[in-house]
Amino acid sequence: MTTTTTTPAAPPQPIPAAPLSRVRWMISDSWTITRRYLIHWVREPSYVVWGLMYPMVSVLLFGYVFGSAMAVPGGGDYREFLLPGLFGMTMMFGIGNTMMGVTADADKGITDRFRAMPMARSGVVVGRSAADMINSVMDLVILIVCGLIVGWRAHGTIGETLAAVGLLLLLRFAFIWVGIYLGLLAKNAEQAGNFYALLFPLTMISNAFVAPEMMPGWLGAVAAWNPLSSTVAATRELFGNPGLGGDSWIAQNAMPMAVVWPVVIVAVFAPLAARRYRRARR
C-alpha cells in the first residue's frame, strides 16, 4: 500500500503595512503585468504589425491622396502641416487598443483572476498603461520615420523636437486612462467597438487635418478646444512646421494647454479607472 503526500500550498503573501513596502509591492506587480503584455505581443506579433501598419497607411493616404488638394493658412507644405496632426491622431487612437485589450481580458476572466490574487489593485491598471506606453513609442518612431520618407522635417532644435515628442507621449498617457476606464465599463467587445467609433469625430473635429479658422464658426470653436488640437498646435510650433495661427485664446495658449489638458484628463480618469477596476463584476 502506498501513500501519497501532498505539499500544502503556500499561504498568500500578506499585504504590506508600511507605506514604502506598499509602493515597492505596487511597482513589482505593475512590472509583472507589463511583462505579461509584452510577452503576449512577442508571441502574437500580428497584433503589433497591424498596429504599426495603420500609421504608415495614414501617412500615404492623407499625405499623397488628400494632400494635393489641401492648402495651409499662411502658406507652406501641407505634408509638414499634416504630420504633427497624424502624430497626435495616432496617439489619441491608441484609446482603442487599450480599450479592446482591457475588454478582452475581462471577457476571458483574466481580470477576475487578477482581482482574486493577493496583488496590488493599482498594479493591473498601471502595468497596462506602462505596456501601452512602450507600444506607443514604437508607433511614434515608425510614424516619424514614415514622415521623413515623404518629406516632413523637424526644423526646431533637438531640445524642441524632444519636447514635441514628449507632449505627444503625454497626450497618449492621458488617453490610456480613458481607454482603461471605457474598457472596464464596456460589457463586451461589441460595446467597446461602439465606444471606439466615437474616436472618429473626436479626431476629425480638430486641427489635425484642417485649420479651425477654415471651418464654420461654431465648428471651428469646437475644434480649437479639442485637447488634441492643443497638442498638435504645440508640436507644430516646436517642430517649426507651418499652420500656426488663430486669434482665439486657446490657439494663442496652445503650449501650456498641451500640458494642462492631459493633466486634467489623468486627474479625472485615473481615479475612475482604479475605482471601476475595484468594483468590476464580470
CSV table of C-alpha atoms in Angstrom, one decimal:
chain,number,residue,atom,x,y,z
A,1,MET,CA,0.0,0.0,0.0
A,2,THR,CA,1.4,3.3,-1.0
A,3,THR,CA,0.5,6.7,0.4
A,4,THR,CA,0.5,9.9,-1.5
A,5,THR,CA,1.8,13.0,0.1
A,6,THR,CA,0.9,16.5,-1.0
A,7,THR,CA,2.7,19.7,-0.3
A,8,PRO,CA,0.4,22.3,1.1
A,9,ALA,CA,0.1,25.4,-1.0
A,10,ALA,CA,2.0,28.4,0.2
A,11,PRO,CA,-0.2,30.9,2.0
A,12,PRO,CA,-0.9,34.1,0.1
A,13,GLN,CA,1.5,36.9,0.5
A,14,PRO,CA,0.2,39.4,3.1
A,15,ILE,CA,-0.4,42.9,2.1
A,16,PRO,CA,2.5,45.1,3.3
A,17,ALA,CA,1.6,47.5,6.0
A,18,ALA,CA,4.4,50.0,5.7
A,19,PRO,CA,3.9,52.7,3.0
A,20,LEU,CA,7.3,52.2,1.4
A,21,SER,CA,6.7,48.5,1.2
A,22,ARG,CA,3.3,49.0,-0.4
A,23,VAL,CA,4.9,51.2,-3.0
A,24,ARG,CA,7.6,48.5,-3.8
A,25,TRP,CA,4.8,45.9,-3.9
A,26,MET,CA,2.8,48.0,-6.4
A,27,ILE,CA,5.8,48.6,-8.6
A,28,SER,CA,6.7,44.9,-8.6
A,29,ASP,CA,3.1,43.9,-9.5
A,30,SER,CA,2.9,46.6,-12.2
A,31,TRP,CA,6.1,45.4,-13.8
A,32,THR,CA,4.7,41.8,-13.8
A,33,ILE,CA,1.6,42.9,-15.6
A,34,THR,CA,3.7,45.0,-18.1
A,35,ARG,CA,5.9,41.9,-18.8
A,36,ARG,CA,2.7,39.9,-19.4
A,37,TYR,CA,1.5,42.2,-22.1
A,38,LEU,CA,5.0,42.5,-23.7
A,39,ILE,CA,5.4,38.7,-23.8
A,40,HIS,CA,1.9,38.4,-25.3
A,41,TRP,CA,2.8,40.8,-28.1
A,42,VAL,CA,6.0,38.9,-28.8
A,43,ARG,CA,4.0,35.6,-29.1
A,44,GLU,CA,1.3,37.3,-31.2
A,45,PRO,CA,3.4,39.6,-33.5
A,46,SER,CA,0.4,40.1,-35.8
A,47,TYR,CA,-1.1,42.5,-33.2
A,48,VAL,CA,2.0,44.7,-33.3
A,49,VAL,CA,2.4,44.5,-37.1
A,50,TRP,CA,-1.2,45.6,-37.8
A,51,GLY,CA,-0.9,48.3,-35.2
A,52,LEU,CA,2.2,49.7,-37.0
A,53,MET,CA,0.6,49.4,-40.4
A,54,TYR,CA,-2.0,52.0,-39.5
A,55,PRO,CA,0.3,55.0,-39.1
A,56,MET,CA,2.2,54.1,-42.3
A,57,VAL,CA,-1.0,53.9,-44.3
A,58,SER,CA,-2.3,57.1,-42.8
A,59,VAL,CA,0.8,59.0,-44.0
A,60,LEU,CA,0.5,57.7,-47.5
A,61,LEU,CA,-3.3,58.2,-47.7
A,62,PHE,CA,-3.6,61.7,-46.2
A,63,GLY,CA,-0.2,62.9,-47.4
A,64,TYR,CA,-0.5,61.9,-51.1
A,65,VAL,CA,-4.2,61.3,-51.8
A,66,PHE,CA,-5.6,64.3,-49.9
A,67,GLY,CA,-2.5,66.5,-49.7
A,68,SER,CA,-2.6,67.6,-53.3
A,69,ALA,CA,-5.9,69.3,-52.8
A,70,MET,CA,-5.3,71.0,-49.4
A,71,ALA,CA,-3.9,74.4,-48.6
A,72,VAL,CA,-2.2,75.6,-45.5
A,73,PRO,CA,-3.2,79.0,-44.0
A,74,GLY,CA,-0.3,81.4,-44.4
A,75,GLY,CA,1.4,79.1,-46.9
A,76,GLY,CA,3.7,76.1,-46.5
A,77,ASP,CA,3.9,72.5,-47.4
A,78,TYR,CA,0.8,70.5,-46.5
A,79,ARG,CA,2.7,67.4,-45.6
A,80,GLU,CA,4.7,69.3,-43.0
A,81,PHE,CA,1.4,70.7,-41.7
A,82,LEU,CA,-0.2,67.3,-41.7
A,83,LEU,CA,2.4,65.1,-40.0
A,84,PRO,CA,2.1,66.6,-36.5
A,85,GLY,CA,-1.7,66.1,-36.8
A,86,LEU,CA,-1.2,62.5,-37.7
A,87,PHE,CA,1.3,62.1,-34.8
A,88,GLY,CA,-1.4,63.4,-32.4
A,89,MET,CA,-4.2,61.5,-34.0
A,90,THR,CA,-2.3,58.2,-33.7
A,91,MET,CA,-1.7,58.9,-30.0
A,92,MET,CA,-5.4,59.5,-29.5
A,93,PHE,CA,-6.5,56.5,-31.5
A,94,GLY,CA,-4.4,54.4,-29.0
A,95,ILE,CA,-7.5,54.6,-26.8
A,96,GLY,CA,-9.0,51.9,-29.0
A,97,ASN,CA,-6.1,49.4,-28.5
A,98,THR,CA,-6.1,50.0,-24.7
A,99,MET,CA,-9.9,49.7,-24.5
A,100,MET,CA,-10.1,46.5,-26.6
A,101,GLY,CA,-7.3,44.9,-24.7
A,102,VAL,CA,-8.9,45.6,-21.3
A,103,THR,CA,-12.3,44.4,-22.5
A,104,ALA,CA,-10.8,41.2,-23.9
A,105,ASP,CA,-9.1,40.4,-20.6
A,106,ALA,CA,-12.4,40.9,-18.8
A,107,ASP,CA,-14.3,38.7,-21.2
A,108,LYS,CA,-11.8,35.9,-20.8
A,109,GLY,CA,-12.0,36.1,-17.0
A,110,ILE,CA,-8.4,37.3,-16.7
A,111,THR,CA,-9.4,40.5,-14.9
A,112,ASP,CA,-11.4,38.4,-12.3
A,113,ARG,CA,-8.3,36.2,-11.7
A,114,PHE,CA,-6.1,39.3,-11.1
A,115,ARG,CA,-8.7,40.7,-8.7
A,116,ALA,CA,-8.8,37.4,-6.8
A,117,MET,CA,-5.0,37.3,-6.4
A,118,PRO,CA,-3.1,39.0,-3.5
A,119,MET,CA,-1.6,41.7,-5.6
A,120,ALA,CA,-1.7,45.5,-5.6
A,121,ARG,CA,-5.0,46.7,-7.1
A,122,SER,CA,-3.3,49.6,-8.9
A,123,GLY,CA,-0.7,47.2,-10.3
A,124,VAL,CA,-3.0,45.9,-13.0
A,125,VAL,CA,-4.0,49.3,-14.5
A,126,VAL,CA,-0.5,50.8,-14.0
A,127,GLY,CA,1.0,47.8,-15.7
A,128,ARG,CA,-1.4,48.1,-18.6
A,129,SER,CA,-0.6,51.8,-19.0
A,130,ALA,CA,3.2,51.1,-19.0
A,131,ALA,CA,2.9,48.4,-21.7
A,132,ASP,CA,0.7,50.7,-23.8
A,133,MET,CA,3.3,53.5,-23.5
A,134,ILE,CA,6.0,51.2,-24.8
A,135,ASN,CA,3.8,50.3,-27.7
A,136,SER,CA,3.0,53.9,-28.3
A,137,VAL,CA,6.7,54.8,-28.5
A,138,MET,CA,7.1,52.2,-31.3
A,139,ASP,CA,4.1,53.7,-33.1
A,140,LEU,CA,5.5,57.2,-32.9
A,141,VAL,CA,9.0,56.1,-34.1
A,142,ILE,CA,7.5,54.3,-37.1
A,143,LEU,CA,5.3,57.3,-37.9
A,144,ILE,CA,8.3,59.8,-37.7
A,145,VAL,CA,10.4,57.6,-40.0
A,146,CYS,CA,7.5,57.5,-42.5
A,147,GLY,CA,7.2,61.3,-42.2
A,148,LEU,CA,10.9,61.7,-43.0
A,149,ILE,CA,10.5,59.5,-46.1
A,150,VAL,CA,7.7,61.6,-47.5
A,151,GLY,CA,9.5,64.8,-46.9
A,152,TRP,CA,8.5,66.0,-43.4
A,153,ARG,CA,11.2,67.6,-41.4
A,154,ALA,CA,11.5,68.9,-37.8
A,155,HIS,CA,13.1,72.4,-38.2
A,156,GLY,CA,13.4,73.1,-34.5
A,157,THR,CA,16.3,72.4,-32.2
A,158,ILE,CA,17.0,68.9,-30.8
A,159,GLY,CA,15.5,70.1,-27.5
A,160,GLU,CA,12.4,71.5,-29.1
A,161,THR,CA,12.0,68.2,-31.1
A,162,LEU,CA,12.3,66.1,-28.0
A,163,ALA,CA,9.8,68.4,-26.2
A,164,ALA,CA,7.3,67.9,-29.0
A,165,VAL,CA,7.7,64.1,-28.8
A,166,GLY,CA,7.2,64.4,-25.0
A,167,LEU,CA,4.0,66.3,-25.5
A,168,LEU,CA,2.7,63.6,-27.9
A,169,LEU,CA,3.5,60.8,-25.4
A,170,LEU,CA,1.9,62.8,-22.6
A,171,LEU,CA,-1.3,63.0,-24.6
A,172,ARG,CA,-1.1,59.2,-25.2
A,173,PHE,CA,-0.5,58.6,-21.5
A,174,ALA,CA,-3.6,60.7,-20.6
A,175,PHE,CA,-5.8,58.8,-23.1
A,176,ILE,CA,-4.6,55.4,-21.9
A,177,TRP,CA,-6.6,56.1,-18.7
A,178,VAL,CA,-9.6,56.9,-20.8
A,179,GLY,CA,-9.2,53.6,-22.6
A,180,ILE,CA,-8.8,51.6,-19.4
A,181,TYR,CA,-11.9,53.2,-17.9
A,182,LEU,CA,-14.0,52.6,-21.1
A,183,GLY,CA,-12.6,49.1,-21.4
A,184,LEU,CA,-13.7,48.2,-17.9
A,185,LEU,CA,-17.1,50.0,-18.5
A,186,ALA,CA,-17.9,48.1,-21.7
A,187,LYS,CA,-19.9,44.9,-21.1
A,188,ASN,CA,-18.5,43.1,-24.2
A,189,ALA,CA,-16.3,43.7,-27.3
A,190,GLU,CA,-19.3,44.9,-29.3
A,191,GLN,CA,-20.0,47.7,-26.8
A,192,ALA,CA,-16.2,48.6,-26.8
A,193,GLY,CA,-16.4,48.8,-30.6
A,194,ASN,CA,-19.2,51.4,-30.2
A,195,PHE,CA,-17.1,53.4,-27.9
A,196,TYR,CA,-14.2,53.2,-30.4
A,197,ALA,CA,-16.4,54.6,-33.2
A,198,LEU,CA,-16.7,57.9,-31.2
A,199,LEU,CA,-13.0,58.5,-31.7
A,200,PHE,CA,-13.5,59.4,-35.4
A,201,PRO,CA,-15.5,62.6,-34.8
A,202,LEU,CA,-13.2,63.5,-31.9
A,203,THR,CA,-10.1,63.3,-34.0
A,204,MET,CA,-11.6,64.7,-37.2
A,205,ILE,CA,-13.1,67.8,-35.5
A,206,SER,CA,-9.6,69.2,-34.6
A,207,ASN,CA,-6.8,71.0,-36.3
A,208,ALA,CA,-5.1,67.7,-37.3
A,209,PHE,CA,-6.1,68.0,-41.0
A,210,VAL,CA,-7.6,71.5,-41.4
A,211,ALA,CA,-7.0,74.7,-39.5
A,212,PRO,CA,-10.1,75.6,-37.3
A,213,GLU,CA,-10.2,79.1,-38.8
A,214,MET,CA,-11.1,77.5,-42.2
A,215,MET,CA,-14.2,75.8,-40.6
A,216,PRO,CA,-17.6,77.3,-40.0
A,217,GLY,CA,-17.5,79.5,-36.8
A,218,TRP,CA,-19.1,77.1,-34.3
A,219,LEU,CA,-17.3,74.0,-35.6
A,220,GLY,CA,-14.0,75.9,-35.6
A,221,ALA,CA,-14.5,76.8,-32.0
A,222,VAL,CA,-15.2,73.1,-31.1
A,223,ALA,CA,-12.2,72.0,-33.0
A,224,ALA,CA,-10.0,74.6,-31.3
A,225,TRP,CA,-11.0,73.5,-27.8
A,226,ASN,CA,-10.4,69.8,-28.6
A,227,PRO,CA,-7.4,68.7,-26.4
A,228,LEU,CA,-5.9,67.1,-29.5
A,229,SER,CA,-5.7,70.5,-31.2
A,230,SER,CA,-3.7,72.0,-28.4
A,231,THR,CA,-1.1,69.2,-28.6
A,232,VAL,CA,-1.0,69.3,-32.4
A,233,ALA,CA,-0.6,73.1,-32.4
A,234,ALA,CA,2.2,73.0,-29.8
A,235,THR,CA,4.1,70.3,-31.7
A,236,ARG,CA,3.8,72.2,-34.9
A,237,GLU,CA,5.4,75.2,-33.2
A,238,LEU,CA,8.2,73.1,-31.6
A,239,PHE,CA,8.8,71.2,-34.9
A,240,GLY,CA,8.9,74.5,-36.8
A,241,ASN,CA,6.1,73.3,-39.2
A,242,PRO,CA,3.6,75.6,-40.9
A,243,GLY,CA,0.0,76.1,-39.8
A,244,LEU,CA,0.4,78.3,-36.7
A,245,GLY,CA,-2.3,80.8,-36.3
A,246,GLY,CA,-5.7,81.6,-34.8
A,247,ASP,CA,-6.7,84.6,-32.8
A,248,SER,CA,-8.7,82.7,-30.1
A,249,TRP,CA,-7.3,82.4,-26.5
A,250,ILE,CA,-7.0,78.6,-26.8
A,251,ALA,CA,-5.0,79.0,-30.0
A,252,GLN,CA,-2.7,81.6,-28.5
A,253,ASN,CA,-2.0,79.4,-25.5
A,254,ALA,CA,-1.6,76.0,-27.2
A,255,MET,CA,1.7,75.3,-25.5
A,256,PRO,CA,0.6,75.4,-21.9
A,257,MET,CA,-2.8,73.8,-22.7
A,258,ALA,CA,-0.9,70.9,-24.3
A,259,VAL,CA,0.2,70.1,-20.7
A,260,VAL,CA,-2.9,71.2,-18.9
A,261,TRP,CA,-5.4,69.1,-20.9
A,262,PRO,CA,-3.5,65.7,-20.3
A,263,VAL,CA,-3.0,66.5,-16.6
A,264,VAL,CA,-6.8,67.2,-16.3
A,265,ILE,CA,-7.7,64.0,-18.2
A,266,VAL,CA,-5.4,61.9,-16.0
A,267,ALA,CA,-6.7,63.5,-12.8
A,268,VAL,CA,-10.3,62.6,-13.9
A,269,PHE,CA,-9.9,59.2,-15.5
A,270,ALA,CA,-7.1,57.5,-13.5
A,271,PRO,CA,-9.2,57.5,-10.3
A,272,LEU,CA,-12.3,56.5,-12.2
A,273,ALA,CA,-10.4,53.6,-13.8
A,274,ALA,CA,-9.0,52.4,-10.5
A,275,ARG,CA,-12.4,52.6,-8.8
A,276,ARG,CA,-14.0,50.8,-11.7
A,277,TYR,CA,-11.4,48.0,-11.5
A,278,ARG,CA,-12.0,47.5,-7.8
A,279,ARG,CA,-15.8,47.4,-8.3
A,280,ALA,CA,-15.9,45.4,-11.6
A,281,ARG,CA,-18.2,42.4,-11.5
A,282,ARG,CA,-17.9,40.3,-14.7
